[in-house]
C-alpha positions as a LaTeX table, in Angstrom:
\begin{tabular}{lrrr}
\hline
Residue & $x$ (\AA) & $y$ (\AA) & $z$ (\AA) \\
\hline
Unk1 & 32.95 & 66.81 & 46.71 \\
Unk2 & 30.13 & 63.19 & 45.92 \\
Unk3 & 33.23 & 60.98 & 47.24 \\
Unk4 & 33.36 & 62.64 & 50.16 \\
Unk5 & 30.03 & 62.51 & 50.92 \\
Unk6 & 29.45 & 59.47 & 49.76 \\
Unk7 & 32.42 & 58.14 & 52.60 \\
Unk8 & 30.35 & 60.21 & 55.47 \\
Unk9 & 27.01 & 58.43 & 54.29 \\
Unk10 & 29.00 & 54.97 & 54.41 \\
Unk11 & 30.52 & 55.85 & 57.61 \\
Unk12 & 27.56 & 56.51 & 59.37 \\
Unk13 & 25.82 & 53.57 & 58.17 \\
Unk14 & 28.51 & 51.32 & 59.46 \\
Unk15 & 28.16 & 53.32 & 62.93 \\
Unk16 & 24.50 & 52.88 & 63.29 \\
Unk17 & 24.93 & 49.11 & 62.17 \\
Unk18 & 28.09 & 48.49 & 63.65 \\
Unk19 & 26.62 & 47.82 & 66.92 \\
Unk20 & 27.19 & 44.28 & 66.50 \\
Unk21 & 25.59 & 41.11 & 67.88 \\
Unk22 & 27.44 & 39.02 & 70.50 \\
Unk23 & 27.84 & 35.08 & 70.24 \\
Unk24 & 27.41 & 34.08 & 73.25 \\
Unk25 & 27.83 & 30.56 & 72.77 \\
Unk26 & 27.42 & 27.83 & 69.76 \\
Unk27 & 26.47 & 24.44 & 70.95 \\
Unk28 & 26.40 & 20.98 & 68.32 \\
Unk29 & 23.34 & 19.05 & 69.29 \\
Unk30 & 21.76 & 15.84 & 68.52 \\
Unk31 & 18.76 & 15.79 & 66.75 \\
Unk32 & 15.98 & 13.41 & 65.78 \\
Unk33 & 13.46 & 14.44 & 63.24 \\
Unk34 & 9.68 & 13.12 & 62.80 \\
Unk35 & 7.94 & 14.40 & 59.27 \\
Unk36 & 4.59 & 13.54 & 59.33 \\
Unk37 & 5.49 & 10.37 & 61.89 \\
Unk38 & 8.35 & 9.14 & 59.39 \\
Unk39 & 11.95 & 9.46 & 60.83 \\
Unk40 & 13.92 & 11.71 & 59.19 \\
Unk41 & 18.16 & 11.69 & 58.87 \\
Unk42 & 19.53 & 15.13 & 59.27 \\
Unk43 & 22.75 & 16.05 & 57.41 \\
Unk44 & 24.79 & 18.70 & 58.64 \\
Unk45 & 28.58 & 19.93 & 58.60 \\
Unk46 & 30.13 & 20.47 & 61.79 \\
Unk47 & 33.42 & 21.90 & 61.60 \\
Unk48 & 34.61 & 20.67 & 58.06 \\
Unk49 & 33.04 & 17.23 & 58.72 \\
Unk50 & 29.61 & 15.87 & 57.09 \\
Unk51 & 28.07 & 14.21 & 59.70 \\
Unk52 & 24.18 & 13.00 & 60.41 \\
Unk53 & 21.72 & 13.84 & 62.93 \\
Unk54 & 23.62 & 17.02 & 64.79 \\
Unk55 & 22.88 & 20.55 & 64.13 \\
Unk56 & 24.94 & 23.80 & 65.72 \\
Unk57 & 22.88 & 26.12 & 67.31 \\
Unk58 & 23.89 & 29.46 & 67.78 \\
Unk59 & 22.54 & 31.78 & 71.01 \\
Unk60 & 23.63 & 35.63 & 69.90 \\
Unk61 & 22.73 & 38.55 & 72.19 \\
Unk62 & 21.37 & 41.64 & 69.81 \\
Unk63 & 22.13 & 45.02 & 70.17 \\
Unk64 & 18.58 & 45.37 & 70.99 \\
Unk65 & 19.20 & 43.02 & 74.16 \\
Unk66 & 16.97 & 40.77 & 72.30 \\
Unk67 & 18.28 & 37.13 & 72.40 \\
Unk68 & 18.68 & 35.03 & 68.98 \\
Unk69 & 18.73 & 31.28 & 68.52 \\
Unk70 & 19.09 & 30.20 & 65.19 \\
Unk71 & 20.66 & 26.99 & 63.23 \\
Unk72 & 23.39 & 26.52 & 60.95 \\
Unk73 & 22.19 & 25.29 & 57.76 \\
Unk74 & 20.98 & 21.66 & 57.19 \\
Unk75 & 19.56 & 18.90 & 55.32 \\
Unk76 & 16.32 & 17.10 & 56.12 \\
Unk77 & 16.60 & 13.72 & 54.68 \\
Unk78 & 16.81 & 13.79 & 50.65 \\
Unk79 & 15.45 & 16.94 & 50.22 \\
Unk80 & 17.95 & 19.24 & 48.08 \\
Unk81 & 17.60 & 22.14 & 49.82 \\
Unk82 & 19.26 & 23.66 & 53.47 \\
Unk83 & 16.74 & 24.24 & 56.00 \\
Unk84 & 17.47 & 26.30 & 58.89 \\
Unk85 & 15.50 & 27.56 & 61.84 \\
Unk86 & 15.90 & 31.23 & 63.73 \\
Unk87 & 14.01 & 32.53 & 67.30 \\
Unk88 & 13.93 & 35.54 & 68.95 \\
Unk89 & 13.46 & 36.08 & 72.37 \\
Unk90 & 12.66 & 40.02 & 72.74 \\
Unk91 & 14.28 & 41.93 & 75.42 \\
Unk92 & 11.22 & 42.15 & 77.98 \\
Unk93 & 10.61 & 38.17 & 77.84 \\
Unk94 & 14.20 & 37.33 & 78.33 \\
Unk95 & 14.08 & 34.99 & 81.63 \\
Unk96 & 17.96 & 33.84 & 81.97 \\
Unk97 & 18.04 & 30.96 & 84.12 \\
Unk98 & 21.12 & 30.90 & 86.30 \\
Unk99 & 24.04 & 29.49 & 84.56 \\
Unk100 & 23.68 & 31.26 & 81.32 \\
Unk101 & 20.13 & 29.51 & 80.42 \\
Unk102 & 16.88 & 29.75 & 78.83 \\
Unk103 & 13.13 & 28.38 & 79.54 \\
Unk104 & 11.23 & 28.63 & 76.33 \\
Unk105 & 7.97 & 28.06 & 76.45 \\
Unk106 & 5.85 & 28.36 & 72.59 \\
Unk107 & 8.43 & 30.63 & 71.12 \\
Unk108 & 7.24 & 31.58 & 67.96 \\
Unk109 & 9.86 & 31.80 & 65.45 \\
Unk110 & 10.45 & 30.49 & 61.53 \\
Unk111 & 11.50 & 27.58 & 59.40 \\
Unk112 & 13.32 & 28.38 & 56.61 \\
Unk113 & 13.75 & 25.98 & 53.49 \\
Unk114 & 13.79 & 26.78 & 49.95 \\
Unk115 & 11.75 & 30.51 & 49.48 \\
Unk116 & 9.37 & 29.20 & 52.18 \\
Unk117 & 9.18 & 30.10 & 55.70 \\
Unk118 & 6.50 & 28.31 & 57.61 \\
Unk119 & 5.92 & 29.76 & 61.50 \\
Unk120 & 7.65 & 27.15 & 63.88 \\
Unk121 & 7.48 & 26.86 & 67.72 \\
Unk122 & 10.28 & 26.26 & 69.88 \\
Unk123 & 9.74 & 24.77 & 73.25 \\
Unk124 & 12.11 & 23.55 & 76.19 \\
Unk125 & 15.65 & 24.66 & 77.77 \\
Unk126 & 18.90 & 26.03 & 76.46 \\
Unk127 & 21.81 & 26.52 & 78.29 \\
Unk128 & 25.79 & 26.72 & 77.58 \\
Unk129 & 26.00 & 23.14 & 78.53 \\
Unk130 & 22.70 & 21.39 & 77.96 \\
Unk131 & 19.86 & 21.67 & 75.59 \\
Unk132 & 16.36 & 19.89 & 75.47 \\
Unk133 & 14.18 & 21.66 & 72.94 \\
Unk134 & 11.16 & 20.51 & 70.68 \\
Unk135 & 10.69 & 22.15 & 67.40 \\
Unk136 & 7.59 & 22.09 & 65.86 \\
Unk137 & 6.52 & 22.96 & 62.04 \\
Unk138 & 3.30 & 22.83 & 60.53 \\
Unk139 & 3.55 & 24.01 & 57.06 \\
Unk140 & 3.97 & 22.88 & 53.63 \\
Unk141 & 1.78 & 20.51 & 53.86 \\
Unk142 & 4.11 & 18.30 & 56.57 \\
Unk143 & 4.46 & 18.11 & 60.27 \\
Unk144 & 7.56 & 18.41 & 61.30 \\
Unk145 & 8.55 & 18.12 & 65.19 \\
Unk146 & 12.20 & 18.01 & 65.69 \\
Unk147 & 13.96 & 16.80 & 69.37 \\
Unk148 & 16.99 & 18.84 & 69.74 \\
Unk149 & 18.98 & 16.94 & 72.99 \\
Unk150 & 22.94 & 17.32 & 73.86 \\
Unk151 & 24.92 & 17.30 & 77.40 \\
Unk152 & 28.12 & 18.83 & 77.49 \\
Unk153 & 31.02 & 16.53 & 78.81 \\
Unk154 & 31.25 & 17.39 & 82.41 \\
Unk155 & 35.21 & 18.70 & 83.39 \\
Unk156 & 36.74 & 16.01 & 84.92 \\
Unk157 & 37.39 & 17.40 & 88.76 \\
Unk158 & 40.53 & 17.10 & 90.46 \\
Unk159 & 40.48 & 14.43 & 93.13 \\
Unk160 & 40.52 & 16.12 & 96.45 \\
Unk161 & 43.24 & 14.81 & 99.00 \\
Unk162 & 42.46 & 13.09 & 101.97 \\
Unk163 & 45.41 & 15.14 & 103.35 \\
Unk164 & 44.27 & 18.53 & 102.97 \\
Unk165 & 40.84 & 17.73 & 103.98 \\
Unk166 & 42.34 & 16.32 & 107.43 \\
Unk167 & 44.75 & 19.48 & 107.62 \\
Unk168 & 41.44 & 21.71 & 107.18 \\
Unk169 & 39.58 & 19.81 & 110.20 \\
Unk170 & 42.58 & 20.13 & 112.51 \\
Unk171 & 42.49 & 23.68 & 111.81 \\
Unk172 & 38.70 & 24.43 & 112.55 \\
Unk173 & 39.06 & 22.62 & 116.01 \\
\hline
\end{tabular}
């Protein structure tokens, strides 16, 4: 009987928490980091490759309607600890721009490093195609500023045929 009750309890928990998040998009962005005014190199793993001054952002739609923006783990300079950050855009403040982008104005979140989670502020714009964000953290005795920027390569457009254009003009006349 206990096994059956445990099974039903776990099934109910799975249903409650089963309303999973939906990853809207992942984007690898360039980073320029300043710690107390000194430029620092960011080390992270993108795919299976270790890269410098790039991190991956993950934009997720949560079951509550909130939008989560988080980074994958990275290392700031020679620090032995991995860092990451996380921000939530509350459902009532989600103002999506055309093309699935978000305009962020002093969005408050957290910057995680080791056991510390100081407050961070994120400002700028983010969309599936572009990123232009500034992250500011004032904690742990340091002032950290990170510029996150990216533009995905545009898909080459198919060349327009002159012949097709002439035909369409003739049909209109």
